[in-house]
Amino acid sequence: MSTDLEMQVQKSLDRVKVQFSEVASKNAVLNDIEKRQLLPALKSKPIRIRMELTNECNLRCVFCYKSYFNVKKQDLSMEEFLKLDSFLKEAKFLTFFTKSEPLMAQTLFPALEHCTQYEAATYFSTNAIPLTREISERLVDLGLTFMQVSVNVFGDEYAKVYRGGKFSQLEENLGILNEVKRAKNSAKPHLRLSFCSTKKSVLNLEEAIRFAKKFEFSQGVQVTPVFAVGEDQINDTYESDPQYFDCYYDRARKLANELEIPFWIISNPQNSLEEVYCYDPWESINIEPNGDVYPCSVSSQVMGNLNEKSIEDIWNSPRYQEFRKRVNITGPEQNDDCRNCINCHLHHMKTASNSAVERKVMGGGYYRIKK
């Protein structure tokens, strides 16, 4: 079971052929066997490595938890990044962001260049405002597989929501990126639009589909229903008015079919909840800019630090093994992170939204801004 973060990539693999290395493919087979047995100690390595190269962002979007939480600015150094090398070479998916703006990271291009020696799918999400022609050319030359662009409001209203950004700049940057791709005869990076759905932004969902068509987002539009991290966001969530949201979702789905734009909703509240396992702490490892290692993208429990222990020792440490044991159970012994997960297909947004309102801290060293 994958988190929303990687389901986007997996859906794209149905349409985009990615050649994985033999060593990564063999590791994935072993990892699949071990995760299905829910083994706490693993001979396999993670098939997904998520790396937060910086916790800096150039914008302060009103719907983002960065408007409610603060963090000490930090960057993952290349020295720290290279400590992951034994895992990088056996992974199938390399993600160069978790919460912040990767184009602000000084190590982004050295890290991408280093990973060109491995056959893996590379990916990050961006607001695309820092995307210059030079950056576009480097991303294309380095063969970034997927790039996701966050946008849920258009025109003059954009700057009010994506504070610090300009819609005209976004359009110009995406136009240049596509121009560079055509000039270099490259389909990469394959583009996807990420749409954070609130009660107000959902009015723009059909416009998002047209925008994706205009700027050649071959991987379509994925909708993320907002989860509330502030009390003022509770009435913006899907559960505040399901019929209202469903009306716009249905209209958007119809338009997407007409325009042949891939479209889906992650943690879809319209879907029935099934009894499934979460395999994320078996399949992935998550690195923060200070070298801290987390068992999943939303956990607040640190498994170790790259500057204190090797990544191999952390991966099978007693702490990591104990966390795995407490994922797929119920009752008081279950990990708190799992019980209140805000980024997992095991939960609808309704089951997690209000839990984030009460949080004082989040993974990666984020702490709530005092009013």
Tab-separated table of C-alpha atoms in Angstrom:
chain	number	residue	atom	x	y	z
A	1	MET	CA	0.000	0.000	0.000
A	2	SER	CA	1.528	3.327	-1.071
A	3	THR	CA	0.922	6.818	0.158
A	4	ASP	CA	-0.753	9.434	-2.002
A	5	LEU	CA	2.649	10.874	-2.801
A	6	GLU	CA	3.701	7.827	-4.803
A	7	MET	CA	0.317	6.703	-6.125
A	8	GLN	CA	0.594	9.627	-8.536
A	9	VAL	CA	3.796	8.187	-9.963
A	10	GLN	CA	2.430	4.654	-10.120
A	11	LYS	CA	-0.644	5.786	-12.050
A	12	SER	CA	1.665	7.538	-14.504
A	13	LEU	CA	3.658	4.339	-15.037
A	14	ASP	CA	0.560	2.919	-16.709
A	15	ARG	CA	1.133	5.488	-19.460
A	16	VAL	CA	4.899	6.069	-19.341
A	17	LYS	CA	7.432	3.293	-19.788
A	18	VAL	CA	10.309	3.537	-17.297
A	19	GLN	CA	13.305	1.233	-17.569
A	20	PHE	CA	14.438	0.105	-14.132
A	21	SER	CA	17.848	-1.417	-13.467
A	22	GLU	CA	18.239	-5.141	-12.916
A	23	VAL	CA	19.479	-4.623	-9.348
A	24	ALA	CA	16.508	-2.366	-8.528
A	25	SER	CA	14.062	-4.840	-10.034
A	26	LYS	CA	15.510	-7.736	-8.037
A	27	ASN	CA	15.400	-5.681	-4.853
A	28	ALA	CA	11.752	-4.799	-5.532
A	29	VAL	CA	10.839	-8.492	-5.868
A	30	LEU	CA	12.454	-9.329	-2.529
A	31	ASN	CA	10.914	-6.253	-0.904
A	32	ASP	CA	7.468	-7.325	-2.113
A	33	ILE	CA	7.888	-10.762	-0.519
A	34	GLU	CA	9.115	-9.358	2.784
A	35	LYS	CA	6.499	-6.617	3.076
A	36	ARG	CA	3.642	-9.076	2.492
A	37	GLN	CA	4.979	-11.133	5.375
A	38	LEU	CA	5.182	-7.911	7.448
A	39	LEU	CA	8.706	-8.809	8.513
A	40	PRO	CA	10.140	-6.223	10.908
A	41	ALA	CA	13.781	-6.823	9.789
A	42	LEU	CA	14.456	-6.716	6.049
A	43	LYS	CA	17.112	-8.086	3.734
A	44	SER	CA	15.736	-5.876	0.956
A	45	LYS	CA	16.234	-2.138	0.703
A	46	PRO	CA	13.489	0.456	0.160
A	47	ILE	CA	12.147	0.765	-3.363
A	48	ARG	CA	11.273	4.435	-2.721
A	49	ILE	CA	13.568	7.088	-1.329
A	50	ARG	CA	12.002	10.455	-0.519
A	51	MET	CA	14.520	13.229	0.064
A	52	GLU	CA	13.687	16.698	1.334
A	53	LEU	CA	16.713	18.586	0.024
A	54	THR	CA	15.586	21.844	1.629
A	55	ASN	CA	12.747	22.951	3.880
A	56	GLU	CA	12.646	26.379	2.235
A	57	CYS	CA	9.789	27.602	0.045
A	58	ASN	CA	9.482	30.759	-2.042
A	59	LEU	CA	5.711	31.048	-1.485
A	60	ARG	CA	3.288	30.970	1.441
A	61	CYS	CA	0.134	29.399	0.053
A	62	VAL	CA	-2.987	29.935	2.135
A	63	PHE	CA	-3.989	26.249	2.030
A	64	CYS	CA	-0.532	24.923	2.966
A	65	TYR	CA	0.437	23.941	6.493
A	66	LYS	CA	3.553	26.102	6.117
A	67	SER	CA	1.180	28.981	6.814
A	68	TYR	CA	0.457	27.372	10.199
A	69	PHE	CA	3.790	25.742	11.056
A	70	ASN	CA	7.354	27.017	11.145
A	71	VAL	CA	10.706	25.256	10.893
A	72	LYS	CA	14.398	26.093	11.204
A	73	LYS	CA	15.842	26.538	7.708
A	74	GLN	CA	18.080	23.635	6.729
A	75	ASP	CA	19.502	22.049	3.577
A	76	LEU	CA	20.679	18.506	2.939
A	77	SER	CA	24.333	18.655	1.881
A	78	MET	CA	25.806	16.559	-0.919
A	79	GLU	CA	27.959	14.840	1.680
A	80	GLU	CA	24.811	13.752	3.501
A	81	PHE	CA	23.059	12.881	0.233
A	82	LEU	CA	25.890	10.569	-0.835
A	83	LYS	CA	25.481	8.599	2.395
A	84	LEU	CA	22.318	7.237	0.739
A	85	ASP	CA	24.191	5.871	-2.269
A	86	SER	CA	23.959	2.176	-1.394
A	87	PHE	CA	20.177	2.604	-1.240
A	88	LEU	CA	19.861	4.919	-4.246
A	89	LYS	CA	21.305	2.348	-6.631
A	90	GLU	CA	18.698	-0.277	-5.659
A	91	ALA	CA	15.610	1.976	-5.576
A	92	LYS	CA	12.989	2.272	-8.310
A	93	PHE	CA	11.558	5.659	-7.269
A	94	LEU	CA	13.597	8.690	-6.216
A	95	THR	CA	11.580	11.650	-4.953
A	96	PHE	CA	13.382	14.962	-4.430
A	97	PHE	CA	10.864	16.681	-2.191
A	98	THR	CA	8.312	15.950	0.534
A	99	LYS	CA	6.967	19.276	1.791
A	100	SER	CA	8.918	22.227	0.372
A	101	GLU	CA	10.094	23.780	-2.910
A	102	PRO	CA	12.862	21.639	-4.447
A	103	LEU	CA	13.894	24.346	-6.928
A	104	MET	CA	15.163	26.323	-3.908
A	105	ALA	CA	17.602	23.521	-3.002
A	106	GLN	CA	21.275	24.081	-3.836
A	107	THR	CA	21.853	20.336	-4.065
A	108	LEU	CA	18.983	19.563	-6.460
A	109	PHE	CA	21.005	19.482	-9.673
A	110	PRO	CA	24.105	17.765	-8.245
A	111	ALA	CA	21.773	15.146	-6.737
A	112	LEU	CA	19.844	14.654	-9.989
A	113	GLU	CA	23.085	14.429	-11.952
A	114	HIS	CA	24.438	11.829	-9.538
A	115	CYS	CA	21.297	9.732	-9.973
A	116	THR	CA	21.502	9.677	-13.781
A	117	GLN	CA	23.812	6.652	-13.362
A	118	TYR	CA	20.874	4.702	-11.933
A	119	GLU	CA	17.830	3.538	-13.865
A	120	ALA	CA	15.050	4.891	-11.663
A	121	ALA	CA	11.989	7.121	-11.918
A	122	THR	CA	12.824	10.606	-10.616
A	123	TYR	CA	10.158	13.022	-9.432
A	124	PHE	CA	9.377	16.215	-7.566
A	125	SER	CA	6.537	18.667	-7.064
A	126	THR	CA	6.948	22.419	-7.490
A	127	ASN	CA	4.988	25.656	-7.709
A	128	ALA	CA	7.097	26.360	-10.847
A	129	ILE	CA	7.583	30.046	-10.036
A	130	PRO	CA	11.412	29.675	-9.780
A	131	LEU	CA	11.453	27.763	-13.108
A	132	THR	CA	13.776	29.697	-15.453
A	133	ARG	CA	14.858	28.720	-18.971
A	134	GLU	CA	18.221	27.582	-17.618
A	135	ILE	CA	16.542	25.406	-14.996
A	136	SER	CA	14.164	23.940	-17.604
A	137	GLU	CA	17.082	23.033	-19.860
A	138	ARG	CA	18.922	21.334	-17.018
A	139	LEU	CA	15.855	19.353	-15.944
A	140	VAL	CA	15.337	18.120	-19.494
A	141	ASP	CA	19.032	17.311	-19.975
A	142	LEU	CA	19.123	15.381	-16.691
A	143	GLY	CA	16.051	13.363	-17.684
A	144	LEU	CA	13.750	14.159	-14.748
A	145	THR	CA	10.948	11.648	-15.229
A	146	PHE	CA	7.971	13.406	-13.640
A	147	MET	CA	7.314	16.948	-12.485
A	148	GLN	CA	4.159	17.928	-10.669
A	149	VAL	CA	2.976	21.548	-10.593
A	150	SER	CA	0.717	22.842	-7.825
A	151	VAL	CA	-2.032	25.222	-8.996
A	152	ASN	CA	-5.675	25.510	-7.942
A	153	VAL	CA	-6.518	29.114	-8.776
A	154	PHE	CA	-6.043	31.073	-11.989
A	155	GLY	CA	-5.742	34.632	-13.238
A	156	ASP	CA	-5.690	37.621	-10.898
A	157	GLU	CA	-6.754	35.517	-7.884
A	158	TYR	CA	-3.579	33.423	-8.083
A	159	ALA	CA	-1.398	35.870	-6.128
A	160	LYS	CA	-3.940	36.010	-3.291
A	161	VAL	CA	-3.674	32.255	-2.734
A	162	TYR	CA	-0.104	31.552	-3.865
A	163	ARG	CA	1.294	34.445	-1.892
A	164	GLY	CA	4.538	35.655	-3.423
A	165	GLY	CA	3.734	34.321	-6.895
A	166	LYS	CA	2.302	35.730	-10.127
A	167	PHE	CA	0.053	33.805	-12.497
A	168	SER	CA	1.641	35.430	-15.552
A	169	GLN	CA	5.028	34.148	-14.366
A	170	LEU	CA	3.649	30.636	-13.960
A	171	GLU	CA	2.258	30.640	-17.502
A	172	GLU	CA	5.476	32.035	-18.929
A	173	ASN	CA	7.612	29.469	-17.125
A	174	LEU	CA	5.508	26.507	-18.254
A	175	GLY	CA	5.496	27.807	-21.804
A	176	ILE	CA	9.284	27.990	-21.772
A	177	LEU	CA	9.578	24.490	-20.311
A	178	ASN	CA	7.441	23.046	-23.098
A	179	GLU	CA	9.417	25.026	-25.645
A	180	VAL	CA	12.646	23.537	-24.285
A	181	LYS	CA	11.196	20.029	-24.355
A	182	ARG	CA	10.194	20.416	-27.985
A	183	ALA	CA	13.574	21.880	-28.946
A	184	LYS	CA	15.347	18.941	-27.318
A	185	ASN	CA	12.767	16.436	-28.625
A	186	SER	CA	12.076	15.197	-25.104
A	187	ALA	CA	8.840	14.061	-23.471
A	188	LYS	CA	10.483	14.477	-20.064
A	189	PRO	CA	9.685	15.689	-17.565
A	190	HIS	CA	6.148	14.336	-17.881
A	191	LEU	CA	3.879	16.957	-16.324
A	192	ARG	CA	1.058	16.565	-13.827
A	193	LEU	CA	-1.136	19.234	-12.235
A	194	SER	CA	-1.740	18.982	-8.495
A	195	PHE	CA	-4.999	20.601	-7.395
A	196	CYS	CA	-5.639	21.178	-3.673
A	197	SER	CA	-9.407	21.072	-3.335
A	198	THR	CA	-11.055	23.498	-0.909
A	199	LYS	CA	-14.613	24.793	-0.856
A	200	LYS	CA	-13.504	27.837	-2.843
A	201	SER	CA	-10.869	26.328	-5.119
A	202	VAL	CA	-13.116	23.493	-6.304
A	203	LEU	CA	-14.957	26.129	-8.322
A	204	ASN	CA	-11.803	26.282	-10.468
A	205	LEU	CA	-11.465	22.555	-11.074
A	206	GLU	CA	-12.759	22.619	-14.656
A	207	GLU	CA	-10.393	25.511	-15.390
A	208	ALA	CA	-7.554	23.356	-14.055
A	209	ILE	CA	-8.390	20.672	-16.608
A	210	ARG	CA	-8.346	23.249	-19.421
A	211	PHE	CA	-5.045	24.581	-18.076
A	212	ALA	CA	-3.593	21.063	-18.112
A	213	LYS	CA	-4.684	20.671	-21.729
A	214	LYS	CA	-3.194	24.043	-22.740
A	215	PHE	CA	0.196	23.390	-21.160
A	216	GLU	CA	0.500	19.751	-22.201
A	217	PHE	CA	0.185	18.066	-18.806
A	218	SER	CA	0.341	14.541	-20.190
A	219	GLN	CA	-0.178	13.022	-16.723
A	220	GLY	CA	-3.328	15.037	-16.182
A	221	VAL	CA	-4.849	16.431	-13.005
A	222	GLN	CA	-4.791	14.846	-9.572
A	223	VAL	CA	-7.006	16.328	-6.865
A	224	THR	CA	-5.984	16.387	-3.219
A	225	PRO	CA	-8.859	17.209	-0.842
A	226	VAL	CA	-7.490	19.669	1.696
A	227	PHE	CA	-6.890	18.419	5.226
A	228	ALA	CA	-7.369	20.933	7.972
A	229	VAL	CA	-4.308	22.000	9.927
A	230	GLY	CA	-5.968	25.159	11.229
A	231	GLU	CA	-9.402	25.621	12.767
A	232	ASP	CA	-10.255	28.107	10.018
A	233	GLN	CA	-9.852	25.294	7.451
A	234	ILE	CA	-12.358	22.855	8.931
A	235	ASN	CA	-15.267	24.260	6.908
A	236	ASP	CA	-13.156	23.976	3.744
A	237	THR	CA	-12.873	20.185	3.890
A	238	TYR	CA	-14.833	17.663	1.871
A	239	GLU	CA	-16.737	16.392	4.873
A	240	SER	CA	-18.132	19.877	5.554
A	241	ASP	CA	-20.390	19.516	2.471
A	242	PRO	CA	-19.928	16.272	0.478
A	243	GLN	CA	-22.748	16.948	-1.983
A	244	TYR	CA	-21.255	20.329	-2.851
A	245	PHE	CA	-17.843	18.836	-3.649
A	246	ASP	CA	-19.280	15.806	-5.454
A	247	CYS	CA	-21.146	18.079	-7.849
A	248	TYR	CA	-17.920	19.773	-8.957
A	249	TYR	CA	-15.962	16.519	-9.005
A	250	ASP	CA	-18.524	14.944	-11.337
A	251	ARG	CA	-18.486	17.942	-13.671
A	252	ALA	CA	-14.695	17.954	-13.759
A	253	ARG	CA	-14.551	14.236	-14.444
A	254	LYS	CA	-16.891	14.668	-17.409
A	255	LEU	CA	-14.806	17.498	-18.880
A	256	ALA	CA	-11.590	15.538	-18.348
A	257	ASN	CA	-13.054	12.640	-20.318
A	258	GLU	CA	-14.069	14.981	-23.131
A	259	LEU	CA	-10.598	16.559	-23.317
A	260	GLU	CA	-8.839	13.226	-22.744
A	261	ILE	CA	-7.057	14.493	-19.645
A	262	PRO	CA	-6.208	11.889	-16.971
A	263	PHE	CA	-8.075	12.767	-13.779
A	264	TRP	CA	-8.279	11.259	-10.316
A	265	ILE	CA	-8.860	12.152	-6.692
A	266	ILE	CA	-6.408	10.852	-4.096
A	267	SER	CA	-7.797	9.699	-0.760
A	268	ASN	CA	-11.074	9.893	-2.655
A	269	PRO	CA	-13.872	10.512	-0.128
A	270	GLN	CA	-16.346	9.118	-2.668
A	271	ASN	CA	-14.743	5.679	-2.541
A	272	SER	CA	-15.643	3.033	0.008
A	273	LEU	CA	-12.964	2.262	2.575
A	274	GLU	CA	-11.442	-1.190	2.133
A	275	GLU	CA	-9.515	-3.340	4.586
A	276	VAL	CA	-5.953	-3.138	3.294
A	277	TYR	CA	-2.418	-3.115	4.645
A	278	CYS	CA	-0.044	-0.182	4.727
A	279	TYR	CA	3.417	-1.132	3.454
A	280	ASP	CA	5.029	2.283	3.422
A	281	PRO	CA	7.596	1.669	6.226
A	282	TRP	CA	8.706	-1.436	4.298
A	283	GLU	CA	8.821	0.188	0.863
A	284	SER	CA	10.155	3.654	1.601
A	285	ILE	CA	12.589	5.709	3.600
A	286	ASN	CA	12.270	9.456	4.153
A	287	ILE	CA	15.147	11.889	4.623
A	288	GLU	CA	14.851	15.417	6.026
A	289	PRO	CA	17.311	18.303	5.363
A	290	ASN	CA	19.065	17.842	8.719
A	291	GLY	CA	19.721	14.164	7.993
A	292	ASP	CA	16.877	12.825	10.135
A	293	VAL	CA	15.300	9.615	8.823
A	294	TYR	CA	11.560	8.957	9.096
A	295	PRO	CA	9.627	5.728	8.368
A	296	CYS	CA	7.040	7.489	6.186
A	297	SER	CA	6.301	10.921	4.768
A	298	VAL	CA	3.973	12.003	7.598
A	299	SER	CA	5.515	10.352	10.649
A	300	SER	CA	6.863	12.494	13.474
A	301	GLN	CA	9.023	9.665	14.851
A	302	VAL	CA	12.726	9.929	13.979
A	303	MET	CA	14.366	6.577	13.260
A	304	GLY	CA	17.918	7.950	13.247
A	305	ASN	CA	20.200	10.506	11.612
A	306	LEU	CA	22.569	10.091	8.669
A	307	ASN	CA	25.275	11.980	10.537
A	308	GLU	CA	25.186	9.558	13.452
A	309	LYS	CA	24.517	6.133	11.908
A	310	SER	CA	24.748	4.511	8.495
A	311	ILE	CA	21.551	4.290	6.460
A	312	GLU	CA	21.830	0.482	6.589
A	313	ASP	CA	21.919	0.490	10.390
A	314	ILE	CA	18.965	2.862	10.605
A	315	TRP	CA	16.863	0.830	8.133
A	316	ASN	CA	16.931	-2.267	10.357
A	317	SER	CA	17.394	-0.578	13.728
A	318	PRO	CA	15.297	-1.756	16.693
A	319	ARG	CA	13.335	1.501	16.505
A	320	TYR	CA	12.462	0.992	12.828
A	321	GLN	CA	11.524	-2.650	13.419
A	322	GLU	CA	9.287	-1.705	16.341
A	323	PHE	CA	7.553	0.926	14.212
A	324	ARG	CA	6.832	-1.649	11.490
A	325	LYS	CA	5.322	-4.003	14.060
A	326	ARG	CA	2.850	-1.299	15.120
A	327	VAL	CA	1.589	-0.202	11.687
A	328	ASN	CA	-1.031	-2.756	10.652
A	329	ILE	CA	-2.670	-3.338	14.007
A	330	THR	CA	-5.512	-1.722	15.871
A	331	GLY	CA	-5.872	-0.546	19.436
A	332	PRO	CA	-3.586	1.363	21.788
A	333	GLU	CA	-0.429	-0.418	20.542
A	334	GLN	CA	-0.773	1.064	17.054
A	335	ASN	CA	1.612	3.909	16.176
A	336	ASP	CA	0.064	7.305	16.830
A	337	ASP	CA	1.268	8.360	13.374
A	338	CYS	CA	-0.692	5.519	11.801
A	339	ARG	CA	-3.842	6.115	13.825
A	340	ASN	CA	-3.935	9.764	12.769
A	341	CYS	CA	-2.427	9.441	9.295
A	342	ILE	CA	-3.140	12.428	7.040
A	343	ASN	CA	-1.606	11.140	3.816
A	344	CYS	CA	-2.718	7.553	3.381
A	345	HIS	CA	-5.206	5.584	1.296
A	346	LEU	CA	-6.159	3.667	4.434
A	347	HIS	CA	-8.015	6.787	5.530
A	348	HIS	CA	-10.477	9.137	3.931
A	349	MET	CA	-9.731	12.776	4.590
A	350	LYS	CA	-12.672	12.770	6.987
A	351	THR	CA	-10.903	10.406	9.365
A	352	ALA	CA	-7.778	12.549	9.548
A	353	SER	CA	-8.721	16.193	9.003
A	354	ASN	CA	-9.507	17.221	12.539
A	355	SER	CA	-6.522	15.378	14.010
A	356	ALA	CA	-4.123	17.768	12.268
A	357	VAL	CA	-5.848	20.763	13.842
A	358	GLU	CA	-4.669	19.587	17.264
A	359	ARG	CA	-1.088	18.871	16.247
A	360	LYS	CA	1.638	20.981	17.835
A	361	VAL	CA	4.435	19.495	15.724
A	362	MET	CA	4.809	17.712	12.394
A	363	GLY	CA	7.565	15.525	10.959
A	364	GLY	CA	10.707	17.331	9.845
A	365	GLY	CA	10.946	19.607	12.857
A	366	TYR	CA	7.890	21.722	12.084
A	367	TYR	CA	6.246	23.431	15.040
A	368	ARG	CA	2.972	25.314	15.152
A	369	ILE	CA	3.166	29.084	14.825
A	370	LYS	CA	1.843	30.742	17.965
A	371	LYS	CA	-1.057	33.106	17.422
